[in-house]
Coordinates of C-alpha atoms in Angstrom, one line a residue:
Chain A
X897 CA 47.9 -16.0 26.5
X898 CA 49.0 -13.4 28.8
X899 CA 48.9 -13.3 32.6
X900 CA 46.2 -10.9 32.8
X901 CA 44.2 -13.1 30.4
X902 CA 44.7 -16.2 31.9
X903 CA 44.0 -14.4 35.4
X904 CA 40.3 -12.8 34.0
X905 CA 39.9 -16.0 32.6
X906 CA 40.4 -18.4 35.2
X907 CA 40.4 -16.7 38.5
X908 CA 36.7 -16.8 39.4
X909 CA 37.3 -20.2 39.0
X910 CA 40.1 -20.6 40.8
X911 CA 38.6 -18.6 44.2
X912 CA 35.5 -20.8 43.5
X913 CA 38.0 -24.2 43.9
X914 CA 40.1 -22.4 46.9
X915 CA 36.9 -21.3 48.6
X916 CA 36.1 -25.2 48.3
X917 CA 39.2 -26.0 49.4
X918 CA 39.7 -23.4 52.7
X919 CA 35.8 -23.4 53.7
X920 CA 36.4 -19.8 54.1
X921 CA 36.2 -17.6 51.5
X922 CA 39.1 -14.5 53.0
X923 CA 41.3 -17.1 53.0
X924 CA 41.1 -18.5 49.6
X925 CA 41.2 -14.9 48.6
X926 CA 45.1 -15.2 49.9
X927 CA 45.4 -18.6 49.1
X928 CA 44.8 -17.6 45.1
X929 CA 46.7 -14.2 45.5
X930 CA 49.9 -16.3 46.9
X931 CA 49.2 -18.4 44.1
X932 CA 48.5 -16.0 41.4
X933 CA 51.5 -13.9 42.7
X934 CA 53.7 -16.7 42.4
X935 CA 52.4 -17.8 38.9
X936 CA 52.9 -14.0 37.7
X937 CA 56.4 -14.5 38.8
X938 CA 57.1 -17.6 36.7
X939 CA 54.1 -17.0 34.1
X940 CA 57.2 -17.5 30.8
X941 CA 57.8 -20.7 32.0
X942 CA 53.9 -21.7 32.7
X943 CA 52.4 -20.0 29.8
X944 CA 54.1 -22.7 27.4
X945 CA 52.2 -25.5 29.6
X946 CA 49.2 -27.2 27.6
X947 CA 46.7 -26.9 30.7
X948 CA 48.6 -24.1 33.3
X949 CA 45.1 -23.8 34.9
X950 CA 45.9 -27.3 36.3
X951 CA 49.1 -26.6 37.3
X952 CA 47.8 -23.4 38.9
X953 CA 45.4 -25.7 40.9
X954 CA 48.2 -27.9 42.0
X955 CA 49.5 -25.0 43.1
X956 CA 46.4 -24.0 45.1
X957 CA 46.3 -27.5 47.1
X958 CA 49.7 -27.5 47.9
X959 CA 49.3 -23.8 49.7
X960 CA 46.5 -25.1 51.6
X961 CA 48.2 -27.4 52.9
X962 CA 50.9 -26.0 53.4
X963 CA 51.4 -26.4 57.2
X964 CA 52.4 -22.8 58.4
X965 CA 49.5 -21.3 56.6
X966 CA 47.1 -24.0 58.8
X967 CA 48.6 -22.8 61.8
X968 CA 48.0 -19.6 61.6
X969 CA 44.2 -19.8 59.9
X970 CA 43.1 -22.8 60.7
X971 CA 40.5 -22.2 62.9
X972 CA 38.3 -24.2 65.0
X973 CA 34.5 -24.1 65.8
X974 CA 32.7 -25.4 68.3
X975 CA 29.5 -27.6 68.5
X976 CA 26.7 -25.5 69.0
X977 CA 24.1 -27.7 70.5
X978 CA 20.6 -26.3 69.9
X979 CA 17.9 -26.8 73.3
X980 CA 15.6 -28.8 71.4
X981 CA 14.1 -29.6 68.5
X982 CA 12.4 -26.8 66.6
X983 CA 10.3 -27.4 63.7
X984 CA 11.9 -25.4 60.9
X985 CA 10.7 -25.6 57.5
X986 CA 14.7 -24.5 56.3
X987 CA 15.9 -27.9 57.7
X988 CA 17.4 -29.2 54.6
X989 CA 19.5 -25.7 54.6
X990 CA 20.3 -26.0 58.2
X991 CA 21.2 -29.3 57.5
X992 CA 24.0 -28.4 54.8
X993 CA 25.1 -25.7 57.3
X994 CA 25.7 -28.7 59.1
X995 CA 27.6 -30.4 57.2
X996 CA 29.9 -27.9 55.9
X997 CA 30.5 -26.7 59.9
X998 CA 31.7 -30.5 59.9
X999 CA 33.7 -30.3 56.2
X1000 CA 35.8 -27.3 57.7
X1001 CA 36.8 -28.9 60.8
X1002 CA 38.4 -32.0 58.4
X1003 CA 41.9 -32.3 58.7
X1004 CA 42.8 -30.5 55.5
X1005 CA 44.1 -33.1 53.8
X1006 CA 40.4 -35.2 53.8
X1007 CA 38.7 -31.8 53.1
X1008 CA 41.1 -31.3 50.2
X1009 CA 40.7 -34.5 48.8
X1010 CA 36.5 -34.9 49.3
X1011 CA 36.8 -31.5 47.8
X1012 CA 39.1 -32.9 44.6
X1013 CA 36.1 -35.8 44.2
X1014 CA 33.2 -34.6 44.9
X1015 CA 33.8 -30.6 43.9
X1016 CA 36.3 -31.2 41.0
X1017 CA 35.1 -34.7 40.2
X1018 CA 38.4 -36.3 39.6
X1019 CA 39.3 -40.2 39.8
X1020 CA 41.9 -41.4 42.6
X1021 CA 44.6 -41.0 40.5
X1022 CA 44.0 -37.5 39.0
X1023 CA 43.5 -36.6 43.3
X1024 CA 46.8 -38.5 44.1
X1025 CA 48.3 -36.5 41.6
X1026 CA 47.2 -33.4 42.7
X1027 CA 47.7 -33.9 46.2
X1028 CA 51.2 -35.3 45.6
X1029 CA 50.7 -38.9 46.9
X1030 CA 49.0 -42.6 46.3
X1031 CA 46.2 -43.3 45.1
X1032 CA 45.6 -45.7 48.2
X1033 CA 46.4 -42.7 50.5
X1034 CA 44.3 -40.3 48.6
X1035 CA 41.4 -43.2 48.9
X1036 CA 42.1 -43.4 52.3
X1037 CA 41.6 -39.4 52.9
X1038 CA 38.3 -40.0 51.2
X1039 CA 37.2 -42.6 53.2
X1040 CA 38.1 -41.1 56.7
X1041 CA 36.1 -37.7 55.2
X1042 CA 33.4 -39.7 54.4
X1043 CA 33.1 -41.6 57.5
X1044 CA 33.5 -38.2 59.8
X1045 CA 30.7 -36.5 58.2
X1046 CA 29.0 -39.7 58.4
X1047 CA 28.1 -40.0 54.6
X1048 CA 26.7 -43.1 53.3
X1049 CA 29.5 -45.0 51.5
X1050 CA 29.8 -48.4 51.7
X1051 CA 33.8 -48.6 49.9
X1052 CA 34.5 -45.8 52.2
X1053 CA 34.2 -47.7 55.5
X1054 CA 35.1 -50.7 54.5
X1055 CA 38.5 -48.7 53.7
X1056 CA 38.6 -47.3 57.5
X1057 CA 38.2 -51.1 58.7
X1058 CA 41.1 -52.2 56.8
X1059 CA 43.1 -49.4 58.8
Chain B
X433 CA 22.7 -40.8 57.1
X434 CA 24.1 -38.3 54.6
X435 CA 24.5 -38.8 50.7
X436 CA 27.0 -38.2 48.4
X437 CA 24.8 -36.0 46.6
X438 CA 24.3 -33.8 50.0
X439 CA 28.0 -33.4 49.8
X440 CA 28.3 -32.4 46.3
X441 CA 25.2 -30.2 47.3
X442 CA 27.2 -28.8 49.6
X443 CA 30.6 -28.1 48.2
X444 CA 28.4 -26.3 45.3
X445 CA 27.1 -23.9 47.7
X446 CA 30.4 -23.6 49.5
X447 CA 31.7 -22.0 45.6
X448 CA 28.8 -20.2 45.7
X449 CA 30.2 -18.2 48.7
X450 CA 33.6 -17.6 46.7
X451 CA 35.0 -14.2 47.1
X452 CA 34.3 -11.6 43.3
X453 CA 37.6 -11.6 41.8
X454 CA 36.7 -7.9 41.6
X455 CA 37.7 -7.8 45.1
X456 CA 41.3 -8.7 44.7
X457 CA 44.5 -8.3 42.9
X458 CA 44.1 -5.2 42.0
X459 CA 48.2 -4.8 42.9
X460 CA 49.1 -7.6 40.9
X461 CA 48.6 -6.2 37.1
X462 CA 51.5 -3.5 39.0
X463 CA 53.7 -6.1 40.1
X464 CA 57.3 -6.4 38.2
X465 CA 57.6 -9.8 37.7
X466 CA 60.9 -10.8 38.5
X467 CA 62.8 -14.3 38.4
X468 CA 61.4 -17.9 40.0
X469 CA 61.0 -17.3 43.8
X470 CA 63.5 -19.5 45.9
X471 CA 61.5 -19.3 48.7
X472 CA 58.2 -18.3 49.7
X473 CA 57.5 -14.8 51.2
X474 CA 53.6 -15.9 52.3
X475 CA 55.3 -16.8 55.8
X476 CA 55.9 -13.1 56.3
X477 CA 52.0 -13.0 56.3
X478 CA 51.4 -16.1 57.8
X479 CA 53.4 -15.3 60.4
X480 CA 52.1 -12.1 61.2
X481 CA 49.2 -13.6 61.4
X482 CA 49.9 -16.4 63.7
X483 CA 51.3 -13.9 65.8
X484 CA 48.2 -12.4 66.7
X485 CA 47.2 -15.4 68.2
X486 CA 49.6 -14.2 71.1
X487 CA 48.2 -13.1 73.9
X488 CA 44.6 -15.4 73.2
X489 CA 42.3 -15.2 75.4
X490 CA 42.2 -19.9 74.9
X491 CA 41.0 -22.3 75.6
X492 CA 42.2 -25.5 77.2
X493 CA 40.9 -29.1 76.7
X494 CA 41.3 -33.0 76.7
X495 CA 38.2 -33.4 77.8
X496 CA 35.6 -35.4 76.2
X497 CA 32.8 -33.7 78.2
X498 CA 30.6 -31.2 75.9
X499 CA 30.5 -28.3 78.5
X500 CA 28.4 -25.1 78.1
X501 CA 30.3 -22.1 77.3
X502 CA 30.6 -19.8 79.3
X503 CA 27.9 -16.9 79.6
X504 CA 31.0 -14.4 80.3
X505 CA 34.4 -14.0 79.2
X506 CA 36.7 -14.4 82.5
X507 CA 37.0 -11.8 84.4
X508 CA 40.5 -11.1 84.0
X509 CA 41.5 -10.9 80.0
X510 CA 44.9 -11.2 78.6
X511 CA 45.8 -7.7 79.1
X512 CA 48.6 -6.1 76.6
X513 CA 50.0 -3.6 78.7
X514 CA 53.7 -4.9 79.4
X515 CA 57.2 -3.9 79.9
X516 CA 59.5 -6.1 78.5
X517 CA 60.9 -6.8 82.0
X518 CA 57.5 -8.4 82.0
X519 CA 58.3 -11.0 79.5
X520 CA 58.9 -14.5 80.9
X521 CA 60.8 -16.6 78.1
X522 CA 60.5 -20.3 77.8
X523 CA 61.7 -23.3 75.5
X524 CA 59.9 -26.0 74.6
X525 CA 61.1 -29.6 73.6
X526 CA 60.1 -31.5 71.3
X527 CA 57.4 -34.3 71.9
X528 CA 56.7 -37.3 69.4
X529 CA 53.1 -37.5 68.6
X530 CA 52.9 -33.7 69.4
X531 CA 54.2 -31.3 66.5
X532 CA 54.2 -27.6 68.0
X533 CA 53.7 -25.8 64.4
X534 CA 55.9 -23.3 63.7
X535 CA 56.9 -22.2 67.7
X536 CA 59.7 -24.7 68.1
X537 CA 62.3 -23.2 70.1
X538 CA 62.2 -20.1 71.7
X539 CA 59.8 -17.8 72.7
X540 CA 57.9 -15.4 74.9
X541 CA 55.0 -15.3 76.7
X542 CA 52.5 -14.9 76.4
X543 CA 52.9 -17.6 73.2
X544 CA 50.4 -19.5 71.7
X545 CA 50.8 -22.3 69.0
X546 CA 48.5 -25.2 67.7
X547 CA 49.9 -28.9 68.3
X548 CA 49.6 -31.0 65.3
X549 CA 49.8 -34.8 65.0
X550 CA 52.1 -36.3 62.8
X551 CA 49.6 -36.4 60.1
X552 CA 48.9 -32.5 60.2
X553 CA 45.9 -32.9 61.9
X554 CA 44.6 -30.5 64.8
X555 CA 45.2 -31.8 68.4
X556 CA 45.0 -28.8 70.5
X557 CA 46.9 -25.7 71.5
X558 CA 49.5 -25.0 74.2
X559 CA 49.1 -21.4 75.6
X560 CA 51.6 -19.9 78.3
X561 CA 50.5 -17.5 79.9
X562 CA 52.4 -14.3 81.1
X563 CA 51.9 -13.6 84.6
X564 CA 48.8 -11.8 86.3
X565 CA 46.9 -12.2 82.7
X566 CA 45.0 -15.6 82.9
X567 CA 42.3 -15.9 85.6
X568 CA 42.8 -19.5 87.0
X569 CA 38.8 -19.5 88.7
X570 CA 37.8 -21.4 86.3
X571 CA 40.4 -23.9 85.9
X572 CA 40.4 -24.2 89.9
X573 CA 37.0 -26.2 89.2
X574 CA 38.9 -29.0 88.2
X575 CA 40.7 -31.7 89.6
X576 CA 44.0 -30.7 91.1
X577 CA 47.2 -32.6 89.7
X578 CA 50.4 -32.2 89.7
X579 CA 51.7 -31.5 86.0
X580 CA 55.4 -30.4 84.7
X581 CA 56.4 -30.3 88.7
X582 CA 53.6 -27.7 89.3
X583 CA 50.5 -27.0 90.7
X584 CA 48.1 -27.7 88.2
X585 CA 44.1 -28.5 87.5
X586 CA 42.5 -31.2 84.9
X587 CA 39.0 -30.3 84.0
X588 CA 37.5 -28.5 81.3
X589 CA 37.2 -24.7 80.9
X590 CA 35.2 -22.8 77.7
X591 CA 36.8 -19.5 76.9
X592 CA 35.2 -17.6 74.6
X593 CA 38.1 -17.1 72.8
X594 CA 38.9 -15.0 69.2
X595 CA 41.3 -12.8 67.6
X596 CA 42.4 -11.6 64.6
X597 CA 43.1 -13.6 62.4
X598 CA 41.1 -15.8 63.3
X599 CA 38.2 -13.3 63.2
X600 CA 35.5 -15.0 65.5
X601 CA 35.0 -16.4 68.7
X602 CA 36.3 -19.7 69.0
X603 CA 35.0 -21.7 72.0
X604 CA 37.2 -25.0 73.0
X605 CA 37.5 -26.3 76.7
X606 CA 40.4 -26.9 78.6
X607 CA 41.7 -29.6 80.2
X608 CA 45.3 -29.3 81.8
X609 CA 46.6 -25.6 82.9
X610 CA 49.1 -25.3 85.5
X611 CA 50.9 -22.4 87.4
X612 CA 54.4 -22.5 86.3
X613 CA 55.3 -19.4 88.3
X614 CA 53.2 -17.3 90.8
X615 CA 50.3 -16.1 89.0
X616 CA 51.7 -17.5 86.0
X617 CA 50.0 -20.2 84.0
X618 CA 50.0 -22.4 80.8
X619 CA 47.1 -23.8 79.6
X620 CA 47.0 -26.8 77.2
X621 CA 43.9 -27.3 74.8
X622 CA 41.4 -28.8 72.8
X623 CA 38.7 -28.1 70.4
X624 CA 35.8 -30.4 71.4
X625 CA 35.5 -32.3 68.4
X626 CA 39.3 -33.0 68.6
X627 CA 40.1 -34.1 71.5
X628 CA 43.8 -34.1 72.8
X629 CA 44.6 -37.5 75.3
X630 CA 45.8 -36.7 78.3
X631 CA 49.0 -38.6 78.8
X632 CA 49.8 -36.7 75.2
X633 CA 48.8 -33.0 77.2
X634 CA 51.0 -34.1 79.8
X635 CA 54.3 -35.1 78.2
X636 CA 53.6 -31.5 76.3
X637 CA 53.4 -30.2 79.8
X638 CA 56.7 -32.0 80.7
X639 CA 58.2 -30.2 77.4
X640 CA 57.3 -26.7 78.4
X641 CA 60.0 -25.0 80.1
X642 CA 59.0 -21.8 81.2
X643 CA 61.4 -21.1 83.6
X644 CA 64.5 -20.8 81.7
X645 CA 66.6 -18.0 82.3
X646 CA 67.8 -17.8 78.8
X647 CA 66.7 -14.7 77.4
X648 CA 65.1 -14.6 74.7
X649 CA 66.9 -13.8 71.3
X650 CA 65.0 -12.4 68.2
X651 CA 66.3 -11.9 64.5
X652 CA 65.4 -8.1 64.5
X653 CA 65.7 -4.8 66.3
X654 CA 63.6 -2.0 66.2
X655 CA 64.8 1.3 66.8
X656 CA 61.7 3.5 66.2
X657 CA 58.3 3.1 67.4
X658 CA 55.7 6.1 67.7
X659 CA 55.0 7.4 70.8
X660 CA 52.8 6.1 73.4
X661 CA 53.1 1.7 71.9
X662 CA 54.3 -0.6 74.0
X663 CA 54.7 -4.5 73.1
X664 CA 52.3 -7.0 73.7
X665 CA 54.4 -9.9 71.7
X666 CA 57.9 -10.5 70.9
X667 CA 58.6 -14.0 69.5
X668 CA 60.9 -15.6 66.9
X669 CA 61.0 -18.9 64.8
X670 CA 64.2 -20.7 64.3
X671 CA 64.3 -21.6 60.7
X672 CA 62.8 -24.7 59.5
X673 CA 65.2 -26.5 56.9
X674 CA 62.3 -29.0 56.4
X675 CA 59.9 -26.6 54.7
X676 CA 62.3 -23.9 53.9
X677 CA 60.7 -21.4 56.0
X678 CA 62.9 -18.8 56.8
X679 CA 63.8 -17.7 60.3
X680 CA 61.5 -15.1 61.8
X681 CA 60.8 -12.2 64.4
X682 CA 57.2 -11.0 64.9
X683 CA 56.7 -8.4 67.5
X684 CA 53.3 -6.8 68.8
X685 CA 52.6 -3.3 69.6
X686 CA 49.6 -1.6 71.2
X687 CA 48.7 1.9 72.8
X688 CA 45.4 0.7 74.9
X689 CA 46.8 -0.5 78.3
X690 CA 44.1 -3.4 77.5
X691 CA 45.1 -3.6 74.1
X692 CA 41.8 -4.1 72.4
X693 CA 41.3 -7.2 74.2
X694 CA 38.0 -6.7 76.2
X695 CA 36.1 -7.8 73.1
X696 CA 37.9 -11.3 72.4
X697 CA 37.1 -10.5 68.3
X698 CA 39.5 -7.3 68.6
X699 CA 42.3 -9.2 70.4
X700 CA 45.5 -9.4 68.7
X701 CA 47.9 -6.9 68.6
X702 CA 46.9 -3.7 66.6
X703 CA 50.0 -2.8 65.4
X704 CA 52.5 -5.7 63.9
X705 CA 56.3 -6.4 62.8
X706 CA 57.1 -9.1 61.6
X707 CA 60.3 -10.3 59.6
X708 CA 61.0 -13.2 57.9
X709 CA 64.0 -14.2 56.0
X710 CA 63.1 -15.1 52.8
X711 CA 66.3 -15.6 51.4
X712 CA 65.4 -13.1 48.6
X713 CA 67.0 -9.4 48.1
X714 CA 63.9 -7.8 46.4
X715 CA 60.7 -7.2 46.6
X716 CA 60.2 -7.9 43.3
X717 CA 56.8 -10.0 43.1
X718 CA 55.1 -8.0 45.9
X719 CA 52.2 -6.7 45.1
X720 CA 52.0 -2.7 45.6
X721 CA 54.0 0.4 44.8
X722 CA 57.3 0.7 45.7
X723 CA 58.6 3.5 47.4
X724 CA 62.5 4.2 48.1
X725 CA 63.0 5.6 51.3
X726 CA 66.6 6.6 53.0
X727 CA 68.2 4.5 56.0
X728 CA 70.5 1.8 55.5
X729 CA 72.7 3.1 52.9
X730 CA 69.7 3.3 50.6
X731 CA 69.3 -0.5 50.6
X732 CA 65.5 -0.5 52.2
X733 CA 62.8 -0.2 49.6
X734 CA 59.3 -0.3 51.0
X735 CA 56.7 -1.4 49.2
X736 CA 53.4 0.1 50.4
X737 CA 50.4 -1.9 49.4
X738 CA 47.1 0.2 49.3
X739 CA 44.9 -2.1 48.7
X740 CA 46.1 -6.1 49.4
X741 CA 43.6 -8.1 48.1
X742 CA 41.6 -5.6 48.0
X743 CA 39.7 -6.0 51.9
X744 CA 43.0 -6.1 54.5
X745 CA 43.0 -2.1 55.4
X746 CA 39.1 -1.2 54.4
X747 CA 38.7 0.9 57.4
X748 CA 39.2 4.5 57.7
X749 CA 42.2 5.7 58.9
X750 CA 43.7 2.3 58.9
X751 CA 47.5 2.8 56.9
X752 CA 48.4 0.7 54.3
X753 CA 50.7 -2.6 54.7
X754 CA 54.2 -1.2 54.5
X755 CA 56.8 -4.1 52.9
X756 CA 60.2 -3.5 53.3
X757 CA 63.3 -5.6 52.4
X758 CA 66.6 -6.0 54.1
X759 CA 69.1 -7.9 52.9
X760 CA 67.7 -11.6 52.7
X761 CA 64.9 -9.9 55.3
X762 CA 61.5 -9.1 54.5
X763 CA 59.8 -7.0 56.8
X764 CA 56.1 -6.3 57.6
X765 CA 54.8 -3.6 59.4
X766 CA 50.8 -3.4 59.4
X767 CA 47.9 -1.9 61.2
X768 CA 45.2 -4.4 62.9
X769 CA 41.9 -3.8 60.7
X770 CA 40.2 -3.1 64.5
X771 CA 42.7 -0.8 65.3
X772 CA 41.2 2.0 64.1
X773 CA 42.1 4.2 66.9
X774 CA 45.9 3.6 66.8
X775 CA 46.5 6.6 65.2
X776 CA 49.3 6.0 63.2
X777 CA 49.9 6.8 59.3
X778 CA 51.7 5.4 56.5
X779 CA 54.6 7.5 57.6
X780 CA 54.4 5.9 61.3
X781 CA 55.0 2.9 59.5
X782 CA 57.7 3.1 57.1
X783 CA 59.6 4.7 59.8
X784 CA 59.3 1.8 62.0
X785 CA 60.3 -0.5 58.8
X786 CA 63.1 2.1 58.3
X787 CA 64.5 2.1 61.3
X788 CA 64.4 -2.4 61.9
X789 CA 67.5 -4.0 61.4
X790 CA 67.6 -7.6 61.1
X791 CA 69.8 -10.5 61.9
X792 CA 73.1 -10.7 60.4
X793 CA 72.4 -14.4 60.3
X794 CA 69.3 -16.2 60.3
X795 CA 70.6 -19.5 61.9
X796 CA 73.3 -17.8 63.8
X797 CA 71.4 -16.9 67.0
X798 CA 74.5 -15.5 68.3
X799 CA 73.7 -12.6 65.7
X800 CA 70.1 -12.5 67.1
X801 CA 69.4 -9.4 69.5
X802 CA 68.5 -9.9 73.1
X803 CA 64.5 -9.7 73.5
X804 CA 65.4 -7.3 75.9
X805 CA 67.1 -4.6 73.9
X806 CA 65.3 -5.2 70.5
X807 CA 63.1 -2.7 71.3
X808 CA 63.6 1.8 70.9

């Protein structure tokens, strides 16, 4: 497969996972064209992987998280506190508005890895290995995520208590 | 309570929103691909645009209060209109609990940078101020402390703050600002929802030292600029031998003598140069067409991107990214996306790349120019 196939096939895919990921679509655009830019550099050596799609999404956390890159964009928002209650019949969209004004303010880490579960539904150790630690730790990233955006999960908190 | 299901809901809409991968890369199929990168060259970008945080109208906070915003911006914004006699240079030390991302060291005012515990999560953001720039009514609300040896309030203050990059207003409060000289202040603050402690905003306060009279030194020299700029921002970032991220100068130009700033979502500075060492000596990888210019014995090759990603310069009459490398340098030199009335071209630009010269060593700050002279 050739870069520019493995790009036309894969990179819709691969924004999709970094707008997830960045809870702001400009920057996954540069998070996947750091990436991509990279990969085209080393694509020889990738091309000969069984699954470089994976490695490519490796690649993706790891410049999210990367801690310069959070400096710059990270950026925070404020409550916004409506007056009072206003019947709306778009509640359950304003709700999910809601929550994913909460899921960007995450620390990346617990966005990345509530992202790796419940986006990319992979097991603790496929998001340990991804994110590059334990499975415990990636468990516990889960659990604080849960528990700030106040999600029902009973293993979660009980993972926060032990902390 | 929320389900799991809500938050699958949710991350499904979030890909929804993705970006068309028609909107991108159109530089890459161009690129020449060229051997594994030792280090990365997104800093150059990252930097740039951390720079533009300089000079942010911020926000302070510790507070756990939830505050209104306020109806107005201050009355007084960060205005960009500076000599560089103007520049007040200050260190800051480090403080456990309190990571300063990316600004250790060195720098000038005014200087932002976030604070970041030692998990990587977001405490707050330390802000010095230069003088005659911050308007302290607001902050005079609060109670009045002594912090860092100086006169100082504790309370909470909403600025409606924004700036490129960061693209939209971003209200926090404030808690701690003090006036470190007259009409001078630092701020230290907090988004709402994450709270900095106190005794944390004060030993960050203790670190801050904003009277030093060491000038400041910065890994590049520019000897060009178009008529009519002046700086807004010089700063520079020792290198981080933890991450690998090279040393790096980022300077701020504008021609407004408010620099854009009235409207808090134009702030930034519209013109930027950054460098970064990269510890590369091509551009090979960036994206765009290269163009070999003279200057430096022939060793600068800029690489002008039309078209990064497709959505950086979509504005009329805003020039292209130029890219140029210098020894193990890479140097930026863009256009704000706001800035449409700068008035520069592509030419503007590559002669300010043409005419930078960088560091002859990035940890050898006795190579480093004086902030004072760096500039034509």
């Amino acid at each position: 497969m050739t870069f520019e196939e493995f790009v036309r096939r894969h990179q819709a895919r691969l924004l999709r996972f970094a707008t997830v990921l960045c809870a702001d679509g400009s920057l996954a655009e540069d998070v996947v064209q750091e990436v991509l830019i990279r990969v085209h550099n080393r694509w020889d050596l990738l091309r000969g992987y069984e699954r470089p799609e994976a490695y490519v999404r490796k690649m993706i956390v790891n410049e999210h998280l990367s801690w310069r890159r959070k400096w710059s964009r990270q950026v925070p928002v404020a409550d916004i506190r409506p007056a009072g209650e206003i019947p709306d019949p778009a509640a359950g969209h304003a709700d999910r508005q809601a929550l994913l004004a909460e899921l960007a303010r995450l620390p990346a880490r617990q966005r990345t890895a509530l992202a790796l579960r419940y986006y990319c539904d992979l097991a603790d150790p496929a998001i340990a290995e991804v994110m590059g630690c334990r499975p415990g730790a990636a468990r516990a990233y889960i659990a604080r995520g849960l528990a700030a955006l106040r999600v029902a999960n009973a293993a979660g908190l009980a993972l926060i208590l032990e902390d | 309570m929320r389900t799991e299901d809500d938050l699958r809901a949710a991350f499904a809409a979030l890909a929804d929103t993705a970006p068309s991968p028609a909107d991108m890369l159109p530089p890459l199929s161009r690129a020449e691909r060229g051997k594994p990168r030792r280090r990365r060259t997104a800093p150059v970008l990252a930097t740039a645009a951390a720079v533009a945080a300089i000079g942010v109208a911020v926000p302070l906070a510790v507070v756990r209060t939830h505050p209104q915003p306020s109806a107005s911006p201050p009355a007084r914004q960060p205005g960009c209109s500076m000599a560089a006699a103007d520049f007040v240079f200050f260190r800051v030390d480090p403080v456990p609990g309190a990571d300063l991302g990316g600004s250790r060291g060195v720098s000038c005012l005014s200087r932002g940078a976030y604070l970041y515990n030692a998990t990587g999560g977001l405490l707050g953001a330390l802000q010095v101020w230069r003088p005659g720039v911050f308007d302290p009514t607001e902050v005079r609300r609060g109670r009045p402390a002594a912090i860092a040896g100086h006169r100082g309030y504790i309370g909470t203050y909403t600025v409606p703050a924004g700036q490129p990059p960061l693209g939209r207003p971003v209200p926090w409060t404030g808690a701690v600002a003090w006036e470190y000289a007259p009409d001078a202040w630092a701020t230290i603050s907090a988004e709402l929802a994450h709270p900095l402690s106190l005794p944390l905003a004060l030993k960050v306060a203790a670190a801050v030292h904003a009277e030093d009279p060491a000038p400041l030194r910065v890994p590049l020299r520019l000897s060009y600029l178009p008529a009519g700029l002046a700086p807004t921002n010089i700063g520079a970032s020792p290198p981080d031998m933890n991450t690998t991220f090279g040393a790096a100068a980022d300077f701020g130009f504008t021609r407004n003598a408010n620099g854009g700033c009235g409207d808090p979502q134009r702030c930034g500075p519209p013109l930027e140069v950054v460098a970064q060492y990269t510890g590369e000596t091509s551009l090979r990888g960036a994206p765009g067409r290269q163009i070999r210019i003279g200057g430096h014995g022939g060793r600068l090759v800029p690489v002008v991107t039309p078209d990064r990603a497709g959505r950086d310069h979509p504005a009329p009459g805003i020039p292209p990214q130029v890219w140029v490398q210098v020894g193990h340098w890479r140097i930026t030199v863009s256009v704000n996306v706001n800035a449409t009335d700068l008035g520069l071209t592509t030419d503007d630009l590559i002669r300010i790349a043409a005419g930078a010269t960088p560091a002859a060593s990035q940890t050898d700050r006795s190579t480093w120019f004086d902030a004072r002279a760096a500039l034509p």
